[in-house]
mmCIF file of C-alpha atoms in Angstrom:
data_model
loop_
_atom_site.group_PDB
_atom_site.id
_atom_site.type_symbol
_atom_site.label_atom_id
_atom_site.label_comp_id
_atom_site.label_asym_id
_atom_site.label_seq_id
_atom_site.Cartn_x
_atom_site.Cartn_y
_atom_site.Cartn_z
ATOM 1 C CA LEU A 5 -12.924 -13.981 13.758
ATOM 2 C CA GLY A 6 -11.452 -13.574 17.041
ATOM 3 C CA PHE A 7 -8.762 -10.801 18.614
ATOM 4 C CA VAL A 8 -5.409 -12.116 19.553
ATOM 5 C CA LEU A 9 -4.200 -10.987 22.800
ATOM 6 C CA ALA A 10 -0.723 -10.990 23.372
ATOM 7 C CA CYS A 11 0.343 -10.547 26.830
ATOM 8 C CA PHE A 12 3.860 -9.368 28.436
ATOM 9 C CA TYR A 13 5.097 -9.716 31.877
ATOM 10 C CA ARG A 14 8.314 -8.340 33.011
ATOM 11 C CA MET A 15 9.642 -9.764 36.253
ATOM 12 C CA PRO A 16 13.019 -8.790 38.196
ATOM 13 C CA VAL A 17 14.745 -11.525 38.787
ATOM 14 C CA LEU A 18 18.363 -11.576 40.268
ATOM 15 C CA LEU A 19 18.677 -8.095 39.526
ATOM 16 C CA ALA A 20 18.055 -8.223 35.876
ATOM 17 C CA ILE A 21 14.648 -8.195 33.935
ATOM 18 C CA PHE A 22 13.433 -10.716 31.867
ATOM 19 C CA ASP A 23 10.510 -10.445 29.464
ATOM 20 C CA PHE A 24 8.073 -13.561 29.299
ATOM 21 C CA PHE A 25 6.069 -13.620 26.411
ATOM 22 C CA PHE A 26 2.784 -15.473 25.681
ATOM 23 C CA PHE A 27 -0.229 -15.183 23.253
ATOM 24 C CA LEU A 28 -3.923 -15.744 24.605
ATOM 25 C CA MET A 29 -6.190 -17.080 21.217
ATOM 26 C CA ILE A 30 -10.286 -15.742 22.705
ATOM 27 C CA ARG A 31 -12.545 -17.560 19.993
ATOM 28 C CA ARG A 32 -15.860 -16.020 19.548
ATOM 29 C CA PRO A 33 -18.188 -18.391 18.703
ATOM 30 C CA PRO A 34 -20.469 -18.004 15.348
ATOM 31 C CA ARG A 35 -22.316 -15.026 16.285
ATOM 32 C CA SER A 36 -25.349 -16.592 16.281
ATOM 33 C CA THR A 37 -24.405 -18.463 19.283
ATOM 34 C CA LEU A 38 -22.417 -15.628 21.001
ATOM 35 C CA ASP A 39 -24.261 -14.264 24.166
ATOM 36 C CA ARG A 40 -23.421 -11.351 26.034
ATOM 37 C CA SER A 41 -22.126 -13.256 28.811
ATOM 38 C CA SER A 42 -19.544 -14.532 26.859
ATOM 39 C CA ALA A 43 -18.760 -11.054 25.543
ATOM 40 C CA ALA A 44 -18.485 -9.575 28.990
ATOM 41 C CA SER A 45 -16.272 -11.978 30.032
ATOM 42 C CA ASP A 46 -13.536 -11.259 27.257
ATOM 43 C CA VAL A 47 -13.843 -7.591 28.347
ATOM 44 C CA TYR A 48 -13.656 -8.738 31.920
ATOM 45 C CA LYS A 49 -10.610 -10.522 30.923
ATOM 46 C CA ARG A 50 -8.560 -7.597 29.075
ATOM 47 C CA GLN A 51 -9.389 -5.451 32.323
ATOM 48 C CA GLN A 52 -7.758 -7.886 34.948
ATOM 49 C CA LEU A 53 -4.672 -8.332 32.754
ATOM 50 C CA CYS A 54 -4.408 -4.594 32.262
ATOM 51 C CA ASP A 55 -5.051 -4.227 35.945
ATOM 52 C CA GLU A 56 -2.105 -7.086 37.053
ATOM 53 C CA ASP A 57 0.321 -4.969 34.972
ATOM 54 C CA PHE A 58 0.484 -6.850 32.102
ATOM 55 C CA GLU A 59 1.012 -5.192 28.700
ATOM 56 C CA VAL A 60 -1.920 -6.532 26.380
ATOM 57 C CA LEU A 61 -2.543 -6.125 22.655
ATOM 58 C CA ILE A 62 -5.048 -6.830 20.738
ATOM 59 C CA GLU A 63 -4.269 -7.457 17.066
ATOM 60 C CA THR A 64 -7.499 -7.154 14.848
ATOM 61 C CA GLY A 65 -8.438 -7.241 11.334
ATOM 62 C CA GLY A 66 -10.093 -3.877 11.778
ATOM 63 C CA SER A 67 -13.902 -4.985 10.554
ATOM 64 C CA LEU A 68 -15.219 -4.746 14.493
ATOM 65 C CA SER A 69 -15.251 -1.842 16.449
ATOM 66 C CA ILE A 70 -12.564 -1.003 18.792
ATOM 67 C CA LYS A 71 -14.151 1.675 20.676
ATOM 68 C CA ASP A 72 -15.361 -0.341 23.736
ATOM 69 C CA ILE A 73 -11.552 -1.476 24.561
ATOM 70 C CA ASP A 74 -9.749 -0.425 27.354
ATOM 71 C CA GLN A 75 -7.818 2.657 26.720
ATOM 72 C CA ARG A 76 -4.583 0.709 28.148
ATOM 73 C CA VAL A 77 -4.555 -1.882 26.047
ATOM 74 C CA LYS A 78 -2.553 -1.613 22.494
ATOM 75 C CA ILE A 79 -4.462 -1.822 19.312
ATOM 76 C CA ILE A 80 -3.121 -3.201 16.110
ATOM 77 C CA MET A 81 -5.148 -2.914 13.693
ATOM 78 C CA ASP A 82 -5.582 -3.765 9.856
ATOM 79 C CA LEU A 83 -6.623 -1.472 7.302
ATOM 80 C CA LYS A 84 -7.630 -4.164 3.789
ATOM 81 C CA CYS A 85 -5.911 -2.390 0.579
ATOM 82 C CA PRO A 86 -8.152 -3.215 -2.455
ATOM 83 C CA SER A 87 -5.995 -5.980 -3.779
ATOM 84 C CA SER A 88 -7.257 -8.021 -0.646
ATOM 85 C CA GLY A 89 -10.672 -8.045 -1.513
ATOM 86 C CA MET A 90 -11.524 -7.653 1.811
ATOM 87 C CA GLU A 91 -11.644 -3.711 1.437
ATOM 88 C CA LYS A 92 -15.234 -3.300 2.197
ATOM 89 C CA LYS A 93 -14.757 -4.790 5.833
ATOM 90 C CA ASN A 94 -12.884 -1.787 6.892
ATOM 91 C CA LEU A 95 -14.993 -0.178 9.681
ATOM 92 C CA TYR A 96 -13.170 3.482 9.081
ATOM 93 C CA GLU A 97 -14.805 4.619 12.177
ATOM 94 C CA ASN A 98 -12.142 2.672 14.218
ATOM 95 C CA ILE A 99 -9.491 5.178 13.108
ATOM 96 C CA ASN A 100 -11.326 7.721 15.807
ATOM 97 C CA PHE A 101 -10.276 5.509 18.439
ATOM 98 C CA LEU A 102 -6.821 4.789 17.397
ATOM 99 C CA LYS A 103 -3.960 6.091 20.506
ATOM 100 C CA PRO A 104 -0.428 7.088 19.518
ATOM 101 C CA LEU A 105 0.869 3.434 21.098
ATOM 102 C CA ASP A 106 -1.279 1.927 18.684
ATOM 103 C CA GLU A 107 -0.549 0.530 15.495
ATOM 104 C CA LEU A 108 -2.166 0.810 11.779
ATOM 105 C CA LYS A 109 -0.853 -2.003 9.501
ATOM 106 C CA PHE A 110 -0.978 -1.879 6.153
ATOM 107 C CA VAL A 111 -0.535 -5.306 3.671
ATOM 108 C CA ILE A 112 0.136 -3.895 0.215
ATOM 109 C CA GLY A 113 0.074 -6.456 -2.784
ATOM 110 C CA SER A 114 0.635 -4.103 -5.492
ATOM 111 C CA ARG A 115 1.315 -0.224 -6.584
ATOM 112 C CA GLU A 116 -2.315 0.707 -6.516
ATOM 113 C CA ASP A 117 -2.620 -0.794 -2.974
ATOM 114 C CA TYR A 118 0.393 1.162 -2.205
ATOM 115 C CA ASP A 119 -1.111 4.143 -3.506
ATOM 116 C CA TRP A 120 -4.576 3.633 -1.873
ATOM 117 C CA THR A 121 -2.706 3.429 1.150
ATOM 118 C CA ILE A 122 -0.803 6.972 0.790
ATOM 119 C CA SER A 123 -4.070 8.326 -0.058
ATOM 120 C CA THR A 124 -5.714 7.193 3.090
ATOM 121 C CA ILE A 125 -2.790 8.325 5.252
ATOM 122 C CA LYS A 126 -3.478 11.746 4.208
ATOM 123 C CA LYS A 127 -7.214 11.364 4.006
ATOM 124 C CA TYR A 128 -7.120 10.408 7.970
ATOM 125 C CA ASN A 129 -4.210 12.402 9.022
ATOM 126 C CA LEU A 130 -2.857 8.912 10.390
ATOM 127 C CA GLU A 131 0.782 9.790 10.391
ATOM 128 C CA ASN A 132 -0.578 12.003 13.738
ATOM 129 C CA LYS A 133 -2.534 9.167 15.102
ATOM 130 C CA CYS A 134 -0.882 6.370 15.550
ATOM 131 C CA LYS A 135 2.166 4.004 13.931
ATOM 132 C CA ILE A 136 1.818 3.053 10.306
ATOM 133 C CA LEU A 137 2.950 -0.371 9.584
ATOM 134 C CA PHE A 138 3.873 -1.674 5.676
ATOM 135 C CA SER A 139 4.158 -5.288 4.781
ATOM 136 C CA VAL A 140 3.912 -7.155 1.713
ATOM 137 C CA VAL A 141 1.541 -9.124 0.133
ATOM 138 C CA PHE A 142 3.698 -12.998 0.341
ATOM 139 C CA GLY A 143 4.168 -13.963 -3.271
ATOM 140 C CA LYS A 144 2.353 -10.890 -4.872
ATOM 141 C CA LEU A 145 5.059 -8.003 -3.888
ATOM 142 C CA GLU A 146 8.779 -8.436 -3.573
ATOM 143 C CA PRO A 147 9.685 -6.360 -0.180
ATOM 144 C CA VAL A 148 12.489 -4.566 -1.978
ATOM 145 C CA GLN A 149 9.671 -3.131 -4.152
ATOM 146 C CA LEU A 150 8.198 -1.662 -1.377
ATOM 147 C CA VAL A 151 11.001 -0.493 0.615
ATOM 148 C CA ASN A 152 12.029 1.665 -2.978
ATOM 149 C CA TRP A 153 8.402 3.138 -2.638
ATOM 150 C CA ILE A 154 9.037 3.909 0.759
ATOM 151 C CA LEU A 155 12.321 5.372 0.606
ATOM 152 C CA GLU A 156 11.483 7.554 -2.471
ATOM 153 C CA ASP A 157 9.127 8.849 -1.212
ATOM 154 C CA LYS A 158 10.588 9.425 2.262
ATOM 155 C CA LEU A 159 7.725 7.744 4.227
ATOM 156 C CA ASN A 160 7.315 7.743 8.263
ATOM 157 C CA VAL A 161 6.415 4.093 8.828
ATOM 158 C CA ARG A 162 7.818 1.184 9.904
ATOM 159 C CA PHE A 163 8.376 -1.743 6.851
ATOM 160 C CA GLN A 164 7.808 -5.370 8.493
ATOM 161 C CA LEU A 165 7.708 -8.836 6.995
ATOM 162 C CA GLN A 166 4.840 -11.324 7.781
ATOM 163 C CA MET A 167 7.103 -13.624 9.887
ATOM 164 C CA HIS A 168 4.510 -16.646 9.865
ATOM 165 C CA LYS A 169 4.940 -16.705 6.360
ATOM 166 C CA PHE A 170 8.665 -17.653 6.523
ATOM 167 C CA ILE A 171 8.140 -19.767 9.370
ATOM 168 C CA TRP A 172 5.711 -21.868 7.986
ATOM 169 C CA HIS A 173 4.603 -22.515 4.648
ATOM 170 C CA HIS A 174 2.726 -19.489 3.335
ATOM 171 C CA GLU A 175 -0.417 -21.298 2.531
ATOM 172 C CA THR A 176 -0.745 -22.810 6.088
ATOM 173 C CA LYS A 177 -3.948 -20.990 7.438
ATOM 174 C CA GLY A 178 -4.306 -20.699 11.538
ATOM 175 C CA VAL A 179 -1.007 -19.462 12.623
#
């Protein structure tokens, strides 16, 4: 698994500001072949982009430590809900390193996931740590159902749809 870096650069042109956007995918080799120079190179690239006034974002599944990521980098991290079968991969210590600009994403597939998410938000006081995102597991939970639960509970969260599921076929991998 790798991190996805998304970089935004603002450049004034003819008295207007245009946003240029690109993704830089850093794919890590299997752990058995990962050497220190490769990991160090990734860190250097992120630092260099920050130094050059790029807005750098890292989207991560939350199973790898974010402790040593440059504080200028915005982190978008998942916490895996029970129905994903991946909950045991959550590295909860990462919550301690989230900043107010960072985002924590929950992909919810059932009422059990929703209740677990609310409990997790309260347990770790997440509303006061970072922005919270909710989205549905495509094909398992209707978006309107999750939106209704959010409204009923008057939650201060941002609802989002996983756009790649609408743009590409929902079973397409790697997008």
